[in-house]
Amino acid sequence: MLVKRKREIISLGMDEIRPAEFTGPHISPKEFKQMLDDGDEVVVLDARNDYETRVGMFDGAVELDIASFREFPEAIGDLPDEYRSKTVVMYCTGGIRCEKASAVMLKAGFDDVRQLEGGILGYFEECGGTHWNGDCFVFDQRVALDHQLEETEIVMCFKCREPLSADEQESEQYVIGQHCPYCYGA
């Protein structure tokens, strides 16, 4: 086994953000589901990268269209001003990125930022797939899980590492081990 020591688990590049000292409060998956069931006026914010959001998202979630978590602080600056005074419930795969992301948003002047405890995977475990569309990208050999936490048919392109749906795998631009619709011709 290889163990690497890193300065940051999830790299943000902002030393002043210390989740152990300051972060947004957590809400349980059941509380979050109830908010969605009731149609509460909240901003649901996806804190993940664009290749992850293409695989699946919560109903009505705001997507930041970021390629890397380091882009998060700049991306929230582009959100509509009215979000600053609303309740924002953010989520990521397992909750780790939201520890930092919620602190960044609070520091940037958002009034009420909460994070989904356990992230998407915790939600699937407690609430199933209600209010979710698609699958959940994971950072291991499984690539993506469905709402029952079962591995899906999604694969990663060998060349560009983009996740590919079953439909994308049928594309003429997808050749196993060579290229996919995202990197074909690049």
PDB file of C-alpha atoms in Angstrom:
ATOM      1  CA  MET A   1       0.000   0.000   0.000  1.00  0.00           C
ATOM      2  CA  LEU A   2       1.190   3.486  -0.869  1.00  0.00           C
ATOM      3  CA  VAL A   3       0.386   6.313   1.524  1.00  0.00           C
ATOM      4  CA  LYS A   4       1.064   9.903   0.520  1.00  0.00           C
ATOM      5  CA  ARG A   5       1.085  12.806   2.916  1.00  0.00           C
ATOM      6  CA  LYS A   6      -0.638  15.902   1.549  1.00  0.00           C
ATOM      7  CA  ARG A   7      -1.023  19.407   2.896  1.00  0.00           C
ATOM      8  CA  GLU A   8      -4.707  19.517   1.955  1.00  0.00           C
ATOM      9  CA  ILE A   9      -7.088  16.627   1.366  1.00  0.00           C
ATOM     10  CA  ILE A  10      -9.304  18.662  -0.938  1.00  0.00           C
ATOM     11  CA  SER A  11      -7.173  21.393  -2.460  1.00  0.00           C
ATOM     12  CA  LEU A  12      -8.707  24.844  -2.408  1.00  0.00           C
ATOM     13  CA  GLY A  13      -5.600  27.020  -2.134  1.00  0.00           C
ATOM     14  CA  MET A  14      -7.041  29.191   0.653  1.00  0.00           C
ATOM     15  CA  ASP A  15      -5.044  28.669   3.850  1.00  0.00           C
ATOM     16  CA  GLU A  16      -7.414  30.905   5.821  1.00  0.00           C
ATOM     17  CA  ILE A  17     -10.275  28.400   5.350  1.00  0.00           C
ATOM     18  CA  ARG A  18     -10.095  25.986   8.287  1.00  0.00           C
ATOM     19  CA  PRO A  19     -13.189  23.769   8.521  1.00  0.00           C
ATOM     20  CA  ALA A  20     -12.155  22.497  11.957  1.00  0.00           C
ATOM     21  CA  GLU A  21     -12.626  26.063  13.227  1.00  0.00           C
ATOM     22  CA  PHE A  22     -15.449  27.445  11.066  1.00  0.00           C
ATOM     23  CA  THR A  23     -17.923  25.830   8.680  1.00  0.00           C
ATOM     24  CA  GLY A  24     -21.602  25.839   7.796  1.00  0.00           C
ATOM     25  CA  PRO A  25     -24.006  23.758   9.911  1.00  0.00           C
ATOM     26  CA  HIS A  26     -25.053  20.305   8.736  1.00  0.00           C
ATOM     27  CA  ILE A  27     -28.566  19.174   7.930  1.00  0.00           C
ATOM     28  CA  SER A  28     -29.476  15.517   7.873  1.00  0.00           C
ATOM     29  CA  PRO A  29     -30.540  13.776   4.674  1.00  0.00           C
ATOM     30  CA  LYS A  30     -34.059  13.404   6.120  1.00  0.00           C
ATOM     31  CA  GLU A  31     -34.266  17.140   6.905  1.00  0.00           C
ATOM     32  CA  PHE A  32     -33.072  17.949   3.380  1.00  0.00           C
ATOM     33  CA  LYS A  33     -35.585  15.554   1.821  1.00  0.00           C
ATOM     34  CA  GLN A  34     -38.360  17.145   3.894  1.00  0.00           C
ATOM     35  CA  MET A  35     -37.348  20.620   2.661  1.00  0.00           C
ATOM     36  CA  LEU A  36     -37.559  19.365  -0.925  1.00  0.00           C
ATOM     37  CA  ASP A  37     -40.833  17.500  -0.281  1.00  0.00           C
ATOM     38  CA  ASP A  38     -42.352  20.669   1.206  1.00  0.00           C
ATOM     39  CA  GLY A  39     -41.075  22.889  -1.606  1.00  0.00           C
ATOM     40  CA  ASP A  40     -39.207  25.131   0.837  1.00  0.00           C
ATOM     41  CA  GLU A  41     -37.634  28.162  -0.782  1.00  0.00           C
ATOM     42  CA  VAL A  42     -33.978  27.171  -0.625  1.00  0.00           C
ATOM     43  CA  VAL A  43     -31.101  27.378  -3.066  1.00  0.00           C
ATOM     44  CA  VAL A  44     -29.800  23.853  -3.625  1.00  0.00           C
ATOM     45  CA  LEU A  45     -26.152  24.223  -4.650  1.00  0.00           C
ATOM     46  CA  ASP A  46     -24.036  21.469  -6.179  1.00  0.00           C
ATOM     47  CA  ALA A  47     -20.433  21.992  -5.024  1.00  0.00           C
ATOM     48  CA  ARG A  48     -18.982  19.347  -7.360  1.00  0.00           C
ATOM     49  CA  ASN A  49     -17.040  19.580 -10.608  1.00  0.00           C
ATOM     50  CA  ASP A  50     -18.757  19.709 -13.997  1.00  0.00           C
ATOM     51  CA  TYR A  51     -17.876  16.128 -14.967  1.00  0.00           C
ATOM     52  CA  GLU A  52     -19.580  14.951 -11.764  1.00  0.00           C
ATOM     53  CA  THR A  53     -22.740  17.006 -12.250  1.00  0.00           C
ATOM     54  CA  ARG A  54     -23.162  15.594 -15.772  1.00  0.00           C
ATOM     55  CA  VAL A  55     -23.612  12.157 -14.177  1.00  0.00           C
ATOM     56  CA  GLY A  56     -26.401  13.261 -11.814  1.00  0.00           C
ATOM     57  CA  MET A  57     -27.867  16.076  -9.693  1.00  0.00           C
ATOM     58  CA  PHE A  58     -30.696  16.905  -7.297  1.00  0.00           C
ATOM     59  CA  ASP A  59     -33.866  18.399  -8.795  1.00  0.00           C
ATOM     60  CA  GLY A  60     -33.467  22.135  -9.358  1.00  0.00           C
ATOM     61  CA  ALA A  61     -29.877  22.262  -8.109  1.00  0.00           C
ATOM     62  CA  VAL A  62     -27.654  25.147  -9.133  1.00  0.00           C
ATOM     63  CA  GLU A  63     -24.605  23.935 -11.014  1.00  0.00           C
ATOM     64  CA  LEU A  64     -21.416  26.010 -10.812  1.00  0.00           C
ATOM     65  CA  ASP A  65     -19.836  24.607 -13.993  1.00  0.00           C
ATOM     66  CA  ILE A  66     -16.363  24.293 -12.470  1.00  0.00           C
ATOM     67  CA  ALA A  67     -13.642  21.957 -13.715  1.00  0.00           C
ATOM     68  CA  SER A  68     -11.817  21.920 -10.374  1.00  0.00           C
ATOM     69  CA  PHE A  69     -12.680  22.685  -6.751  1.00  0.00           C
ATOM     70  CA  ARG A  70     -10.064  25.468  -6.802  1.00  0.00           C
ATOM     71  CA  GLU A  71     -12.514  27.381  -9.053  1.00  0.00           C
ATOM     72  CA  PHE A  72     -15.247  27.298  -6.375  1.00  0.00           C
ATOM     73  CA  PRO A  73     -14.468  30.668  -4.680  1.00  0.00           C
ATOM     74  CA  GLU A  74     -14.585  32.539  -7.993  1.00  0.00           C
ATOM     75  CA  ALA A  75     -17.702  30.679  -9.182  1.00  0.00           C
ATOM     76  CA  ILE A  76     -19.781  31.664  -6.150  1.00  0.00           C
ATOM     77  CA  GLY A  77     -19.006  35.292  -6.977  1.00  0.00           C
ATOM     78  CA  ASP A  78     -20.998  34.798 -10.179  1.00  0.00           C
ATOM     79  CA  LEU A  79     -24.130  33.619  -8.342  1.00  0.00           C
ATOM     80  CA  PRO A  80     -27.135  35.987  -8.294  1.00  0.00           C
ATOM     81  CA  ASP A  81     -26.957  38.528  -5.448  1.00  0.00           C
ATOM     82  CA  GLU A  82     -30.340  37.417  -4.070  1.00  0.00           C
ATOM     83  CA  TYR A  83     -28.793  34.046  -3.101  1.00  0.00           C
ATOM     84  CA  ARG A  84     -26.764  35.832  -0.402  1.00  0.00           C
ATOM     85  CA  SER A  85     -29.870  36.375   1.752  1.00  0.00           C
ATOM     86  CA  LYS A  86     -31.508  32.998   1.056  1.00  0.00           C
ATOM     87  CA  THR A  87     -30.951  29.643   2.705  1.00  0.00           C
ATOM     88  CA  VAL A  88     -28.366  27.753   0.664  1.00  0.00           C
ATOM     89  CA  VAL A  89     -28.155  23.986   1.087  1.00  0.00           C
ATOM     90  CA  MET A  90     -25.045  22.643  -0.576  1.00  0.00           C
ATOM     91  CA  TYR A  91     -24.000  19.099  -1.314  1.00  0.00           C
ATOM     92  CA  CYS A  92     -21.122  17.085  -2.727  1.00  0.00           C
ATOM     93  CA  THR A  93     -20.367  13.365  -3.002  1.00  0.00           C
ATOM     94  CA  GLY A  94     -19.631  12.545   0.639  1.00  0.00           C
ATOM     95  CA  GLY A  95     -19.648  15.900   2.403  1.00  0.00           C
ATOM     96  CA  ILE A  96     -15.922  16.628   2.622  1.00  0.00           C
ATOM     97  CA  ARG A  97     -15.764  19.404   0.013  1.00  0.00           C
ATOM     98  CA  CYS A  98     -18.764  21.114   1.606  1.00  0.00           C
ATOM     99  CA  GLU A  99     -16.837  21.516   4.859  1.00  0.00           C
ATOM    100  CA  LYS A 100     -14.566  23.961   3.035  1.00  0.00           C
ATOM    101  CA  ALA A 101     -17.103  25.253   0.512  1.00  0.00           C
ATOM    102  CA  SER A 102     -19.590  26.300   3.202  1.00  0.00           C
ATOM    103  CA  ALA A 103     -16.862  28.230   5.033  1.00  0.00           C
ATOM    104  CA  VAL A 104     -15.888  29.979   1.780  1.00  0.00           C
ATOM    105  CA  MET A 105     -19.506  31.016   1.172  1.00  0.00           C
ATOM    106  CA  LEU A 106     -20.025  32.287   4.715  1.00  0.00           C
ATOM    107  CA  LYS A 107     -16.765  34.242   4.504  1.00  0.00           C
ATOM    108  CA  ALA A 108     -17.963  35.703   1.166  1.00  0.00           C
ATOM    109  CA  GLY A 109     -21.099  37.109   2.821  1.00  0.00           C
ATOM    110  CA  PHE A 110     -23.779  34.461   2.285  1.00  0.00           C
ATOM    111  CA  ASP A 111     -26.100  34.601   5.316  1.00  0.00           C
ATOM    112  CA  ASP A 112     -27.343  31.025   5.742  1.00  0.00           C
ATOM    113  CA  VAL A 113     -25.259  28.208   4.270  1.00  0.00           C
ATOM    114  CA  ARG A 114     -25.935  24.624   5.291  1.00  0.00           C
ATOM    115  CA  GLN A 115     -24.341  21.406   4.127  1.00  0.00           C
ATOM    116  CA  LEU A 116     -25.910  18.016   3.500  1.00  0.00           C
ATOM    117  CA  GLU A 117     -24.535  15.654   6.115  1.00  0.00           C
ATOM    118  CA  GLY A 118     -22.888  12.663   4.439  1.00  0.00           C
ATOM    119  CA  GLY A 119     -23.345  14.223   1.016  1.00  0.00           C
ATOM    120  CA  ILE A 120     -25.139  12.469  -1.820  1.00  0.00           C
ATOM    121  CA  LEU A 121     -24.065   9.024  -0.658  1.00  0.00           C
ATOM    122  CA  GLY A 122     -25.473   9.663   2.819  1.00  0.00           C
ATOM    123  CA  TYR A 123     -28.710  10.865   1.234  1.00  0.00           C
ATOM    124  CA  PHE A 124     -28.949   7.711  -0.907  1.00  0.00           C
ATOM    125  CA  GLU A 125     -28.380   5.573   2.175  1.00  0.00           C
ATOM    126  CA  GLU A 126     -31.137   7.267   4.189  1.00  0.00           C
ATOM    127  CA  CYS A 127     -33.603   8.508   1.568  1.00  0.00           C
ATOM    128  CA  GLY A 128     -32.998   6.579  -1.652  1.00  0.00           C
ATOM    129  CA  GLY A 129     -33.269   8.406  -4.950  1.00  0.00           C
ATOM    130  CA  THR A 130     -36.166  10.772  -4.248  1.00  0.00           C
ATOM    131  CA  HIS A 131     -35.447  14.196  -5.812  1.00  0.00           C
ATOM    132  CA  TRP A 132     -32.299  12.845  -7.545  1.00  0.00           C
ATOM    133  CA  ASN A 133     -31.741  12.526 -11.297  1.00  0.00           C
ATOM    134  CA  GLY A 134     -29.044  10.227 -12.674  1.00  0.00           C
ATOM    135  CA  ASP A 135     -26.201   8.544 -10.838  1.00  0.00           C
ATOM    136  CA  CYS A 136     -23.461   9.741  -8.495  1.00  0.00           C
ATOM    137  CA  PHE A 137     -19.851   9.965  -9.671  1.00  0.00           C
ATOM    138  CA  VAL A 138     -17.397   8.438  -7.183  1.00  0.00           C
ATOM    139  CA  PHE A 139     -13.616   8.651  -7.105  1.00  0.00           C
ATOM    140  CA  ASP A 140     -12.780   4.968  -7.319  1.00  0.00           C
ATOM    141  CA  GLN A 141     -12.878   2.065  -9.784  1.00  0.00           C
ATOM    142  CA  ARG A 142     -16.693   1.924  -9.645  1.00  0.00           C
ATOM    143  CA  VAL A 143     -16.931   5.357 -11.374  1.00  0.00           C
ATOM    144  CA  ALA A 144     -20.621   5.905 -10.477  1.00  0.00           C
ATOM    145  CA  LEU A 145     -23.293   4.563  -8.125  1.00  0.00           C
ATOM    146  CA  ASP A 146     -27.060   4.596  -8.454  1.00  0.00           C
ATOM    147  CA  HIS A 147     -29.423   5.627  -5.649  1.00  0.00           C
ATOM    148  CA  GLN A 148     -29.277   2.067  -4.271  1.00  0.00           C
ATOM    149  CA  LEU A 149     -25.485   2.452  -3.974  1.00  0.00           C
ATOM    150  CA  GLU A 150     -24.938  -0.116  -6.726  1.00  0.00           C
ATOM    151  CA  GLU A 151     -22.276   0.283  -9.412  1.00  0.00           C
ATOM    152  CA  THR A 152     -23.586   1.563 -12.756  1.00  0.00           C
ATOM    153  CA  GLU A 153     -22.553   1.086 -16.405  1.00  0.00           C
ATOM    154  CA  ILE A 154     -20.693   4.402 -16.496  1.00  0.00           C
ATOM    155  CA  VAL A 155     -17.003   4.072 -17.405  1.00  0.00           C
ATOM    156  CA  MET A 156     -14.094   6.514 -17.571  1.00  0.00           C
ATOM    157  CA  CYS A 157     -12.341   7.414 -20.795  1.00  0.00           C
ATOM    158  CA  PHE A 158      -8.781   6.103 -20.704  1.00  0.00           C
ATOM    159  CA  LYS A 159      -7.416   9.257 -22.355  1.00  0.00           C
ATOM    160  CA  CYS A 160      -9.256  12.224 -20.815  1.00  0.00           C
ATOM    161  CA  ARG A 161     -10.763  10.577 -17.677  1.00  0.00           C
ATOM    162  CA  GLU A 162     -14.288  11.853 -18.403  1.00  0.00           C
ATOM    163  CA  PRO A 163     -17.175   9.668 -17.183  1.00  0.00           C
ATOM    164  CA  LEU A 164     -19.134   8.156 -20.071  1.00  0.00           C
ATOM    165  CA  SER A 165     -22.783   7.103 -19.992  1.00  0.00           C
ATOM    166  CA  ALA A 166     -23.975   3.982 -21.793  1.00  0.00           C
ATOM    167  CA  ASP A 167     -25.173   6.215 -24.672  1.00  0.00           C
ATOM    168  CA  GLU A 168     -21.784   7.945 -24.917  1.00  0.00           C
ATOM    169  CA  GLN A 169     -20.101   4.539 -25.014  1.00  0.00           C
ATOM    170  CA  GLU A 170     -22.157   3.778 -28.156  1.00  0.00           C
ATOM    171  CA  SER A 171     -20.794   6.859 -29.952  1.00  0.00           C
ATOM    172  CA  GLU A 172     -18.577   6.341 -32.995  1.00  0.00           C
ATOM    173  CA  GLN A 173     -16.163   8.725 -31.273  1.00  0.00           C
ATOM    174  CA  TYR A 174     -15.644   6.285 -28.402  1.00  0.00           C
ATOM    175  CA  VAL A 175     -12.873   3.751 -28.875  1.00  0.00           C
ATOM    176  CA  ILE A 176     -11.888   1.880 -25.707  1.00  0.00           C
ATOM    177  CA  GLY A 177      -8.413   2.876 -24.591  1.00  0.00           C
ATOM    178  CA  GLN A 178      -8.096   5.636 -27.215  1.00  0.00           C
ATOM    179  CA  HIS A 179     -10.681   8.455 -27.093  1.00  0.00           C
ATOM    180  CA  CYS A 180     -14.277   9.440 -26.410  1.00  0.00           C
ATOM    181  CA  PRO A 181     -16.738  12.150 -27.524  1.00  0.00           C
ATOM    182  CA  TYR A 182     -15.066  14.587 -25.087  1.00  0.00           C
ATOM    183  CA  CYS A 183     -11.487  14.168 -26.334  1.00  0.00           C
ATOM    184  CA  TYR A 184     -11.976  12.891 -29.893  1.00  0.00           C
ATOM    185  CA  GLY A 185      -9.745  14.869 -32.224  1.00  0.00           C
ATOM    186  CA  ALA A 186      -7.902  16.570 -29.367  1.00  0.00           C
TER     187      ALA A 186
END
